[in-house]
Coordinates of C-alpha atoms in Angstrom, one line a residue:
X155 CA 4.2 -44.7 -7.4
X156 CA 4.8 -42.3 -10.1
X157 CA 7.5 -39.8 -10.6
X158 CA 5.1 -36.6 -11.2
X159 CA 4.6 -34.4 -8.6
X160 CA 2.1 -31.6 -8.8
X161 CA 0.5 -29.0 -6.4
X162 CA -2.9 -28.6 -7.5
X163 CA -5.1 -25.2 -6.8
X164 CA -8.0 -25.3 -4.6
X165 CA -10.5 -24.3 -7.6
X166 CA -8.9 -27.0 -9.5
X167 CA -9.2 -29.3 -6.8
X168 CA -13.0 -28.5 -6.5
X169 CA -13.7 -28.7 -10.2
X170 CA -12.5 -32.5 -10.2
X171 CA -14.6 -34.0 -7.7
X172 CA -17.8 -34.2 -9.3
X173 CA -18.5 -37.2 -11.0
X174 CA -20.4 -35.4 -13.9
X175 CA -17.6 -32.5 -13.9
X176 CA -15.2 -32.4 -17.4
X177 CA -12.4 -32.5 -14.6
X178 CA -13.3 -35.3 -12.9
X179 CA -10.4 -37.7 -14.3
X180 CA -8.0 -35.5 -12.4
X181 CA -9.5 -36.5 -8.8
X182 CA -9.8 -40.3 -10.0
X183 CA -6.3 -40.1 -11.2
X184 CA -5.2 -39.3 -7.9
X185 CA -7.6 -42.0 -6.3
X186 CA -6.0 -44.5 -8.8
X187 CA -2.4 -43.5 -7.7
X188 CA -1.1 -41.7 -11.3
X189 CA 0.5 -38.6 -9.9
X190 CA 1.6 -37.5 -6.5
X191 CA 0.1 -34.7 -4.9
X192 CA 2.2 -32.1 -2.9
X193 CA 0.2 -30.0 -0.3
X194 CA 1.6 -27.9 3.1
X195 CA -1.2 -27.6 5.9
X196 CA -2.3 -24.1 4.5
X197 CA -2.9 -25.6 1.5
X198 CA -4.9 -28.3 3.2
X199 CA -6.7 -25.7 5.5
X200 CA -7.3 -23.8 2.3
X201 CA -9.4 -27.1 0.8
X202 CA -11.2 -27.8 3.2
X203 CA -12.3 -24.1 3.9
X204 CA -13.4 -23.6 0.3
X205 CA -14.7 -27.0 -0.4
X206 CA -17.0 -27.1 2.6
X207 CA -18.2 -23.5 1.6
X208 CA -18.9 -24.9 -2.0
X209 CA -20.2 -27.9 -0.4
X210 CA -20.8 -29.2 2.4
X211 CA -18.6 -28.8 5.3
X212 CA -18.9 -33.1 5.8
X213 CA -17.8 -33.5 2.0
X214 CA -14.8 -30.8 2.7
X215 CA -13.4 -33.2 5.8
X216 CA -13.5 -36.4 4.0
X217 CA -11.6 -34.7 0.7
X218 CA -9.2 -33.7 3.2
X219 CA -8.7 -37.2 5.3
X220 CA -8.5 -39.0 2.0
X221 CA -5.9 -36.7 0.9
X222 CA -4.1 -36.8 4.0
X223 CA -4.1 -41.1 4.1
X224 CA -3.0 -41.3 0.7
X225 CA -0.2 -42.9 -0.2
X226 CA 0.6 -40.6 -3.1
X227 CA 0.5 -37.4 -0.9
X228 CA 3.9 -35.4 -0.3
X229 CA 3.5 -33.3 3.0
X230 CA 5.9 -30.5 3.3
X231 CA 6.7 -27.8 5.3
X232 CA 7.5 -24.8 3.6
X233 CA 10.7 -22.9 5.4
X234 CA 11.1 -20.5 2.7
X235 CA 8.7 -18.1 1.3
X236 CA 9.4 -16.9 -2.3
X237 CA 6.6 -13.8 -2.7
X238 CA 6.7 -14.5 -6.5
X239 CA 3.2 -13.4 -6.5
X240 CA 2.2 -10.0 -5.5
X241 CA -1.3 -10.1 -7.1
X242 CA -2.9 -12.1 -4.8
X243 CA -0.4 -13.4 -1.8
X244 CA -2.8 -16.0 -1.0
X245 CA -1.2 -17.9 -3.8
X246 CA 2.0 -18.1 -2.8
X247 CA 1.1 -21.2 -0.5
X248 CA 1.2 -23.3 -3.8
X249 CA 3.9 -21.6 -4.8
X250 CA 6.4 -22.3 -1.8
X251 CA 4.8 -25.6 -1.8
X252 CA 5.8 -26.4 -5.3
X253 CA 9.4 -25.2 -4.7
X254 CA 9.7 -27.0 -1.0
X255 CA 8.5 -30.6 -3.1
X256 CA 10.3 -30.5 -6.2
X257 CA 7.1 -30.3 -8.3
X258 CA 6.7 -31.0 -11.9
X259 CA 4.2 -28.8 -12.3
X260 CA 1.6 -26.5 -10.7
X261 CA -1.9 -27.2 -12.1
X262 CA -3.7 -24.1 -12.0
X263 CA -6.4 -21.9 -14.2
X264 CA -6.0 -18.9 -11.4
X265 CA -4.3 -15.7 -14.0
X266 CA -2.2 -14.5 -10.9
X267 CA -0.2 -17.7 -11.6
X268 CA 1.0 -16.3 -15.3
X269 CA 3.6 -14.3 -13.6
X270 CA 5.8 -17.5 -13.0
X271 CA 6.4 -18.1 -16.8
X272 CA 8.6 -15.0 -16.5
X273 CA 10.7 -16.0 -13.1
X274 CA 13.7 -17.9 -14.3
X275 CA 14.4 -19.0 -10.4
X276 CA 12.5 -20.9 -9.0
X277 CA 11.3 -22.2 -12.4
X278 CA 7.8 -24.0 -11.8
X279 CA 6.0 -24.9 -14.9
X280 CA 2.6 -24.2 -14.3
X281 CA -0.2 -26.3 -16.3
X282 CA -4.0 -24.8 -16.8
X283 CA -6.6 -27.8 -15.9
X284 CA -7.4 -28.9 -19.3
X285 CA -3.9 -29.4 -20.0
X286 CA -3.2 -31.6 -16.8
X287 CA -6.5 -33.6 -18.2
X288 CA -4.8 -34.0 -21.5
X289 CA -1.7 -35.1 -20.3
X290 CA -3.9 -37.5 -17.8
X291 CA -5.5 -38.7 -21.2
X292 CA -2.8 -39.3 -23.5
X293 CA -1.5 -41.6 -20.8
X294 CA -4.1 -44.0 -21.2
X295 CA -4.0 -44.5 -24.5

């Protein structure tokens, strides 16, 4: 299993499961084992809200059963709740989930996630989409 843990954001998450989606090497690279994925039961809740309201509420349930029997899925519980962003508290899940797992990185195009890159504790590196692809790609060559 590998090191690299990320926390990936609901839009991002929904972006990668189309087949014929620019993003889609991001949900095969999780089916394929190449990074661990750290998610709390909001978080989860959060999917399969937004995913089923995107989608199909069927679609939204199996994401969120194959995410939960993964073996490259870190569950925490998040104790601690760091209110780094005031912009939109709803983020904050993937914040405290981030800190509670160790992540490498949180993998997010969402703007309200910029203010981290000024926090010096808890440091959490976040990564747009596109850059999480590239890393993805540069891997496989």
């Amino acid at each position: 299993m590998p090191n690299r843990r990320i926390v990936l954001d609901t839009n991002c998450l929904l972006a990668s499961l189309s087949r014929q989606g620019f993003a889609y090497p991001v949900w095969k690279g999780f089916q394929e084992g190449r990074y661990v994925l750290c998610v709390s039961a909001e978080i989860l809740e959060e999917y399969e809200e937004i995913i089923a309201e995107k989608t199909t509420p069927n679609l939204a349930k199996n994401v969120v059963d194959l995410i939960v029997k993964s073996e490259n899925v870190v569950q925490v519980n998040t104790y601690y709740h760091w209110n780094l962003i005031t912009a939109d508290p709803d983020d904050n899940k993937f914040v405290d989930c981030a800190f509670a797992a160790g992540a490498t990185y949180i993998v997010s195009d969402d703007s309200h996630f910029n203010v981290l890159r000024d926090i010096t504790f808890p440091q959490l590196l976040v990564l747009r989409l596109k850059e999480f692809l590239e890393t993805l790609q540069k891997e496989d060559k």
